[in-house]
Each structure stands twice: as C-alpha cells, then as structure tokens.
Amino acid sequence: QKEVEQDPGPLSVPEGAIVSLNCTYSNSAFQYFMWYRQYSRKGPELLMYTYSSGNKEDGRFTAQVDKSSKYISLFIRDSQPSDSATYLCAMRGNFGNEKLTFGTGTRLTIIP
Amino acid sequence: SAVISQKPSRDICQRGTSLTIQCQVDSQVTMMFWYRQQPGQSLTLIATANQGSEATYESGFVIDKFPISRPNLTFSTLTVSNMSPEDSSIYLCSVEAAYEQYFGPGTRLTVT
C-alpha cells in the first residue's frame, strides 16, 4: 500500500463547477499538508499549505485536513479553464530532514 | 518564495552518455533537492544536497549513477550517467525556503 493515495483521474468538469480533489494517507505522523498545481511542461507550484487538521481558504481554493480519517481535500470554487492542470498532494511529518511524500497527481480539465 | 531556473529545459541523449543538469536559485538556501517525475508516478526524491557536504541519496539511487555537486548556496548540478532509456523522465530541482518547498521548471530528458 502506498503511503499516499490519490485518484489520478482524469477529471473533467464544466466551467463554474465546484471541484473536489482528495488524497488519503496511511502515516499518522504526517502533520504538514500541501497542494501543488502543475501545468503541462512546468514544475509544480505550491498552491496551499496546511498544518494539522482544519480548513484553510485562499480565494477560490479551500484546503481541508481530517487527520482522524487521514484524508485531505482541495476544493476549487467557480472553476475556470485556467485551473486545468495536474494537482498533487504532498505531506510530511516535520521540517528539517524529513522529505515530502507525494501523491501521483490528479489531472483536471475545466471545460469552457 | 524562491525562483528556480534549470538548464537545459529538455534534451535528447544517446544511450551510454551522460547529461549534467544545472539548477540556479535566486536566493541562498541550505538544502536543495533533486526529484524525478515519471508519467503516472509520484515525484520521487533522488537526493538532498547541502552545501559543503556530500549529497544524501534515497534508496534506489546511487552516487555513481547520479553524482551531485553543490558548490555554493545558490547552485547545484545533477548528472545522469551512463544513461539508458529507463532514465527518460523529468528531473526537477527543488529548494526549501520559509517552511515551503519550491520547484524549478524541470528538465525533460529522453534517452534513445
């Protein structure tokens, strides 16, 4: 079993819809949770960063962490064609020497 | 944040040859990371490079195959040696700054 599981998609939704992207994980030591967005032929770009459980909102994006269920989500409201990209979740236990563990990424397409 | 550039952006190489990838950061950072990204797979950490010390390699990656240099706090190189088609991948440089991890645009390598 992988430490981090993420549905690879592809996921296609109409413009304006709410998008829900999810990851599950098995390591209860993870405390820092990140979402990266990666456009085609570009490097991953940090989108949201959350510590421990709870919600964090940034514009149209909301990150949720439920440590009891080992489940994290990224919601995109009022989705735009420019949101079309691959979204990767990543997590780690502590900063310092501990590495990030990534999901495989979900490929999202917003249809105009 | 940190702005990272990589050279080359892409290359096509012959089996058995070597390629050196350069990574430049716009600020001084302690740790630099090298990742590999293969289609449909998670980002895989190859090694962590600290200035002034030997790189630390992850399981499955060895210095003879992926030698790394870190001559100063803003620059690093990764060499992919004695290449085979299995080395075809995207190679990404990454740095940690202010508890966040940033990625370069990647080097797309094809080995024929």
mmCIF file of C-alpha atoms in Angstrom:
data_model
loop_
_atom_site.group_PDB
_atom_site.id
_atom_site.type_symbol
_atom_site.label_atom_id
_atom_site.label_comp_id
_atom_site.label_asym_id
_atom_site.label_seq_id
_atom_site.Cartn_x
_atom_site.Cartn_y
_atom_site.Cartn_z
ATOM 1 C CA GLN A 1 0.000 0.000 0.000
ATOM 2 C CA LYS A 2 1.310 3.434 -0.924
ATOM 3 C CA GLU A 3 1.742 5.958 1.865
ATOM 4 C CA VAL A 4 -0.303 8.493 -0.090
ATOM 5 C CA GLU A 5 -3.142 7.565 -2.439
ATOM 6 C CA GLN A 6 -4.573 9.975 -4.974
ATOM 7 C CA ASP A 7 -7.044 9.260 -7.762
ATOM 8 C CA PRO A 8 -5.157 10.018 -10.983
ATOM 9 C CA GLY A 9 -8.314 10.980 -12.879
ATOM 10 C CA PRO A 10 -8.614 12.380 -15.429
ATOM 11 C CA LEU A 11 -11.360 14.586 -14.059
ATOM 12 C CA SER A 12 -13.376 16.828 -16.393
ATOM 13 C CA VAL A 13 -15.892 19.364 -15.113
ATOM 14 C CA PRO A 14 -17.750 22.291 -16.698
ATOM 15 C CA GLU A 15 -16.592 25.831 -16.055
ATOM 16 C CA GLY A 16 -18.101 27.298 -12.891
ATOM 17 C CA ALA A 17 -18.463 23.945 -11.118
ATOM 18 C CA ILE A 18 -17.035 23.149 -7.703
ATOM 19 C CA VAL A 19 -14.131 20.727 -7.932
ATOM 20 C CA SER A 20 -13.168 18.355 -5.149
ATOM 21 C CA LEU A 21 -9.737 16.727 -5.161
ATOM 22 C CA ASN A 22 -8.757 14.239 -2.492
ATOM 23 C CA CYS A 23 -5.892 12.250 -1.020
ATOM 24 C CA THR A 24 -5.759 9.595 1.646
ATOM 25 C CA TYR A 25 -2.689 8.632 3.592
ATOM 26 C CA SER A 26 -1.580 5.944 5.994
ATOM 27 C CA ASN A 27 1.196 7.575 8.038
ATOM 28 C CA SER A 28 -0.308 9.146 11.165
ATOM 29 C CA ALA A 29 2.913 11.122 11.709
ATOM 30 C CA PHE A 30 2.148 13.447 8.797
ATOM 31 C CA GLN A 31 1.408 16.963 10.062
ATOM 32 C CA TYR A 32 2.073 19.285 7.132
ATOM 33 C CA PHE A 33 -0.115 19.015 4.058
ATOM 34 C CA MET A 34 0.392 20.726 0.747
ATOM 35 C CA TRP A 35 -1.299 21.013 -2.608
ATOM 36 C CA TYR A 36 0.719 21.717 -5.708
ATOM 37 C CA ARG A 37 -0.576 22.669 -9.132
ATOM 38 C CA GLN A 38 1.415 21.608 -12.159
ATOM 39 C CA TYR A 39 0.692 22.912 -15.611
ATOM 40 C CA SER A 40 1.811 20.896 -18.599
ATOM 41 C CA ARG A 41 5.582 21.108 -19.131
ATOM 42 C CA LYS A 42 6.073 23.187 -15.959
ATOM 43 C CA GLY A 43 7.318 22.438 -12.464
ATOM 44 C CA PRO A 44 4.911 22.017 -9.525
ATOM 45 C CA GLU A 45 3.734 25.303 -7.988
ATOM 46 C CA LEU A 46 2.791 25.461 -4.297
ATOM 47 C CA LEU A 47 -0.905 26.299 -4.042
ATOM 48 C CA MET A 48 -1.936 25.676 -0.448
ATOM 49 C CA TYR A 49 -0.154 24.669 2.738
ATOM 50 C CA THR A 50 -1.917 23.490 5.899
ATOM 51 C CA TYR A 51 -0.632 22.417 9.265
ATOM 52 C CA SER A 52 -2.511 19.697 11.171
ATOM 53 C CA SER A 53 -6.311 19.417 10.944
ATOM 54 C CA GLY A 54 -8.737 22.093 9.838
ATOM 55 C CA ASN A 55 -9.575 24.291 6.883
ATOM 56 C CA LYS A 56 -7.653 26.961 5.060
ATOM 57 C CA GLU A 57 -9.109 29.251 2.443
ATOM 58 C CA ASP A 58 -7.342 31.298 -0.212
ATOM 59 C CA GLY A 59 -9.587 32.935 -2.762
ATOM 60 C CA ARG A 60 -11.410 30.228 -4.701
ATOM 61 C CA PHE A 61 -9.355 27.467 -3.090
ATOM 62 C CA THR A 62 -10.073 25.706 0.211
ATOM 63 C CA ALA A 63 -7.859 23.013 1.713
ATOM 64 C CA GLN A 64 -9.280 20.651 4.313
ATOM 65 C CA VAL A 65 -7.421 18.214 6.512
ATOM 66 C CA ASP A 66 -9.104 15.492 8.574
ATOM 67 C CA LYS A 67 -6.321 13.748 10.455
ATOM 68 C CA SER A 68 -8.721 11.369 12.219
ATOM 69 C CA SER A 69 -9.719 9.956 8.837
ATOM 70 C CA LYS A 70 -6.284 10.517 7.239
ATOM 71 C CA TYR A 71 -7.994 12.371 4.423
ATOM 72 C CA ILE A 72 -7.238 15.705 2.795
ATOM 73 C CA SER A 73 -9.186 17.650 0.216
ATOM 74 C CA LEU A 74 -8.788 20.632 -2.066
ATOM 75 C CA PHE A 75 -11.927 22.429 -3.217
ATOM 76 C CA ILE A 76 -11.946 24.823 -6.144
ATOM 77 C CA ARG A 77 -14.977 27.091 -6.397
ATOM 78 C CA ASP A 78 -16.140 28.768 -9.590
ATOM 79 C CA SER A 79 -13.660 26.691 -11.587
ATOM 80 C CA GLN A 80 -12.021 28.338 -14.589
ATOM 81 C CA PRO A 81 -10.353 26.880 -17.687
ATOM 82 C CA SER A 82 -7.071 28.249 -16.297
ATOM 83 C CA ASP A 83 -7.466 25.783 -13.405
ATOM 84 C CA SER A 84 -6.863 22.927 -15.860
ATOM 85 C CA ALA A 85 -3.702 21.262 -14.569
ATOM 86 C CA THR A 86 -2.462 18.311 -12.564
ATOM 87 C CA TYR A 87 -2.924 18.700 -8.822
ATOM 88 C CA LEU A 88 -0.537 16.901 -6.492
ATOM 89 C CA CYS A 89 -0.971 16.454 -2.769
ATOM 90 C CA ALA A 90 2.129 16.236 -0.615
ATOM 91 C CA MET A 91 2.754 15.759 3.078
ATOM 92 C CA ARG A 92 5.445 15.365 5.690
ATOM 93 C CA GLY A 93 5.860 14.841 9.418
ATOM 94 C CA ASN A 94 8.303 17.548 10.433
ATOM 95 C CA PHE A 95 10.510 20.107 8.803
ATOM 96 C CA GLY A 96 14.212 19.613 8.946
ATOM 97 C CA ASN A 97 15.420 16.369 7.498
ATOM 98 C CA GLU A 98 12.085 14.799 6.658
ATOM 99 C CA LYS A 99 11.199 14.536 2.993
ATOM 100 C CA LEU A 100 7.891 15.279 1.282
ATOM 101 C CA THR A 101 5.747 12.326 0.244
ATOM 102 C CA PHE A 102 3.679 12.981 -2.873
ATOM 103 C CA GLY A 103 0.521 11.569 -4.352
ATOM 104 C CA THR A 104 0.564 10.634 -8.025
ATOM 105 C CA GLY A 105 -1.485 13.690 -9.019
ATOM 106 C CA THR A 106 -4.993 14.213 -10.395
ATOM 107 C CA ARG A 107 -5.308 15.565 -13.895
ATOM 108 C CA LEU A 108 -8.109 18.149 -14.027
ATOM 109 C CA THR A 109 -9.710 19.696 -17.099
ATOM 110 C CA ILE A 110 -12.224 22.542 -16.860
ATOM 111 C CA ILE A 111 -14.463 22.594 -19.906
ATOM 112 C CA PRO A 112 -15.488 26.094 -21.082
ATOM 113 C CA SER B 1 9.399 32.479 -2.142
ATOM 114 C CA ALA B 2 12.254 31.235 -4.294
ATOM 115 C CA VAL B 3 12.695 31.437 -8.057
ATOM 116 C CA ILE B 4 14.476 28.448 -9.569
ATOM 117 C CA SER B 5 15.845 28.032 -13.054
ATOM 118 C CA GLN B 6 17.108 24.859 -14.687
ATOM 119 C CA LYS B 7 19.229 24.152 -17.735
ATOM 120 C CA PRO B 8 18.676 22.534 -20.114
ATOM 121 C CA SER B 9 14.904 22.569 -20.280
ATOM 122 C CA ARG B 10 14.937 19.438 -22.392
ATOM 123 C CA ASP B 11 17.378 17.142 -24.140
ATOM 124 C CA ILE B 12 17.507 14.005 -26.210
ATOM 125 C CA CYS B 13 20.536 11.863 -25.447
ATOM 126 C CA GLN B 14 22.075 8.661 -26.696
ATOM 127 C CA ARG B 15 22.242 5.556 -24.567
ATOM 128 C CA GLY B 16 25.513 5.337 -22.631
ATOM 129 C CA THR B 17 26.193 9.076 -22.496
ATOM 130 C CA SER B 18 25.865 11.464 -19.534
ATOM 131 C CA LEU B 19 23.927 14.681 -19.056
ATOM 132 C CA THR B 20 24.519 17.365 -16.429
ATOM 133 C CA ILE B 21 21.526 19.407 -15.318
ATOM 134 C CA GLN B 22 22.081 22.781 -13.693
ATOM 135 C CA CYS B 23 19.890 24.377 -11.044
ATOM 136 C CA GLN B 24 20.153 28.058 -10.040
ATOM 137 C CA VAL B 25 18.184 29.697 -7.199
ATOM 138 C CA ASP B 26 17.673 33.427 -6.737
ATOM 139 C CA SER B 27 18.429 33.293 -3.009
ATOM 140 C CA GLN B 28 20.733 31.395 -0.684
ATOM 141 C CA VAL B 29 19.229 28.144 0.564
ATOM 142 C CA THR B 30 20.579 25.452 2.825
ATOM 143 C CA MET B 31 19.031 22.397 1.230
ATOM 144 C CA MET B 32 18.456 21.633 -2.428
ATOM 145 C CA PHE B 33 16.630 18.561 -3.633
ATOM 146 C CA TRP B 34 16.602 16.607 -6.859
ATOM 147 C CA TYR B 35 13.459 14.748 -7.922
ATOM 148 C CA ARG B 36 12.457 12.515 -10.784
ATOM 149 C CA GLN B 37 8.960 12.599 -12.218
ATOM 150 C CA GLN B 38 7.870 9.750 -14.454
ATOM 151 C CA PRO B 39 4.489 9.600 -16.196
ATOM 152 C CA GLY B 40 1.723 8.365 -13.907
ATOM 153 C CA GLN B 41 4.007 8.195 -10.897
ATOM 154 C CA SER B 42 4.649 10.296 -7.818
ATOM 155 C CA LEU B 43 7.565 12.660 -7.640
ATOM 156 C CA THR B 44 10.471 10.568 -6.414
ATOM 157 C CA LEU B 45 13.260 12.133 -4.384
ATOM 158 C CA ILE B 46 16.679 11.237 -5.747
ATOM 159 C CA ALA B 47 18.893 13.044 -3.245
ATOM 160 C CA THR B 48 19.268 16.006 -0.915
ATOM 161 C CA ALA B 49 22.248 18.295 -1.430
ATOM 162 C CA ASN B 50 23.640 20.512 1.321
ATOM 163 C CA GLN B 51 26.396 22.978 0.562
ATOM 164 C CA GLY B 52 29.784 21.771 1.701
ATOM 165 C CA SER B 53 28.839 18.158 2.281
ATOM 166 C CA GLU B 54 28.139 15.005 0.298
ATOM 167 C CA ALA B 55 24.646 14.575 -1.039
ATOM 168 C CA THR B 56 22.325 12.153 0.727
ATOM 169 C CA TYR B 57 20.780 9.629 -1.656
ATOM 170 C CA GLU B 58 17.430 7.899 -1.308
ATOM 171 C CA SER B 59 17.020 4.163 -1.540
ATOM 172 C CA GLY B 60 17.424 3.020 -5.127
ATOM 173 C CA PHE B 61 19.648 5.927 -6.179
ATOM 174 C CA VAL B 62 23.460 5.832 -6.078
ATOM 175 C CA ILE B 63 26.169 8.428 -6.412
ATOM 176 C CA ASP B 64 27.872 6.688 -9.338
ATOM 177 C CA LYS B 65 24.696 6.967 -11.398
ATOM 178 C CA PHE B 66 23.543 10.406 -10.170
ATOM 179 C CA PRO B 67 26.543 12.421 -8.989
ATOM 180 C CA ILE B 68 25.574 15.777 -7.498
ATOM 181 C CA SER B 69 27.591 18.899 -6.903
ATOM 182 C CA ARG B 70 26.667 21.757 -4.556
ATOM 183 C CA PRO B 71 29.471 24.322 -4.802
ATOM 184 C CA ASN B 72 27.559 27.196 -3.142
ATOM 185 C CA LEU B 73 24.241 28.173 -1.579
ATOM 186 C CA THR B 74 22.520 29.089 -4.862
ATOM 187 C CA PHE B 75 23.647 26.416 -7.322
ATOM 188 C CA SER B 76 23.653 22.662 -7.808
ATOM 189 C CA THR B 77 24.124 20.160 -10.611
ATOM 190 C CA LEU B 78 22.801 16.655 -11.128
ATOM 191 C CA THR B 79 24.489 14.347 -13.619
ATOM 192 C CA VAL B 80 22.659 11.379 -15.078
ATOM 193 C CA SER B 81 25.441 8.965 -16.001
ATOM 194 C CA ASN B 82 25.641 6.104 -18.466
ATOM 195 C CA MET B 83 22.070 6.711 -19.493
ATOM 196 C CA SER B 84 19.576 4.093 -20.586
ATOM 197 C CA PRO B 85 16.015 4.546 -21.919
ATOM 198 C CA GLU B 86 14.733 3.890 -18.372
ATOM 199 C CA ASP B 87 16.277 7.216 -17.345
ATOM 200 C CA SER B 88 13.863 9.077 -19.614
ATOM 201 C CA SER B 89 11.988 11.299 -17.222
ATOM 202 C CA ILE B 90 11.529 14.845 -15.970
ATOM 203 C CA TYR B 91 14.181 15.881 -13.459
ATOM 204 C CA LEU B 92 13.229 18.623 -11.022
ATOM 205 C CA CYS B 93 15.307 20.757 -8.732
ATOM 206 C CA SER B 94 13.654 21.931 -5.522
ATOM 207 C CA VAL B 95 14.521 24.120 -2.537
ATOM 208 C CA GLU B 96 13.043 24.756 0.859
ATOM 209 C CA ALA B 97 12.507 28.360 1.951
ATOM 210 C CA ALA B 98 10.451 29.625 4.900
ATOM 211 C CA TYR B 99 8.996 26.151 5.538
ATOM 212 C CA GLU B 100 7.751 25.871 1.981
ATOM 213 C CA GLN B 101 9.179 23.812 -0.848
ATOM 214 C CA TYR B 102 9.535 25.250 -4.337
ATOM 215 C CA PHE B 103 10.290 23.573 -7.635
ATOM 216 C CA GLY B 104 12.108 24.505 -10.781
ATOM 217 C CA PRO B 105 10.547 24.115 -14.230
ATOM 218 C CA GLY B 106 12.159 20.727 -14.779
ATOM 219 C CA THR B 107 14.426 19.151 -17.366
ATOM 220 C CA ARG B 108 12.710 16.763 -19.748
ATOM 221 C CA LEU B 109 15.159 14.024 -20.674
ATOM 222 C CA THR B 110 14.641 11.481 -23.430
ATOM 223 C CA VAL B 111 17.191 8.697 -23.865
ATOM 224 C CA THR B 112 17.237 6.868 -27.190
#
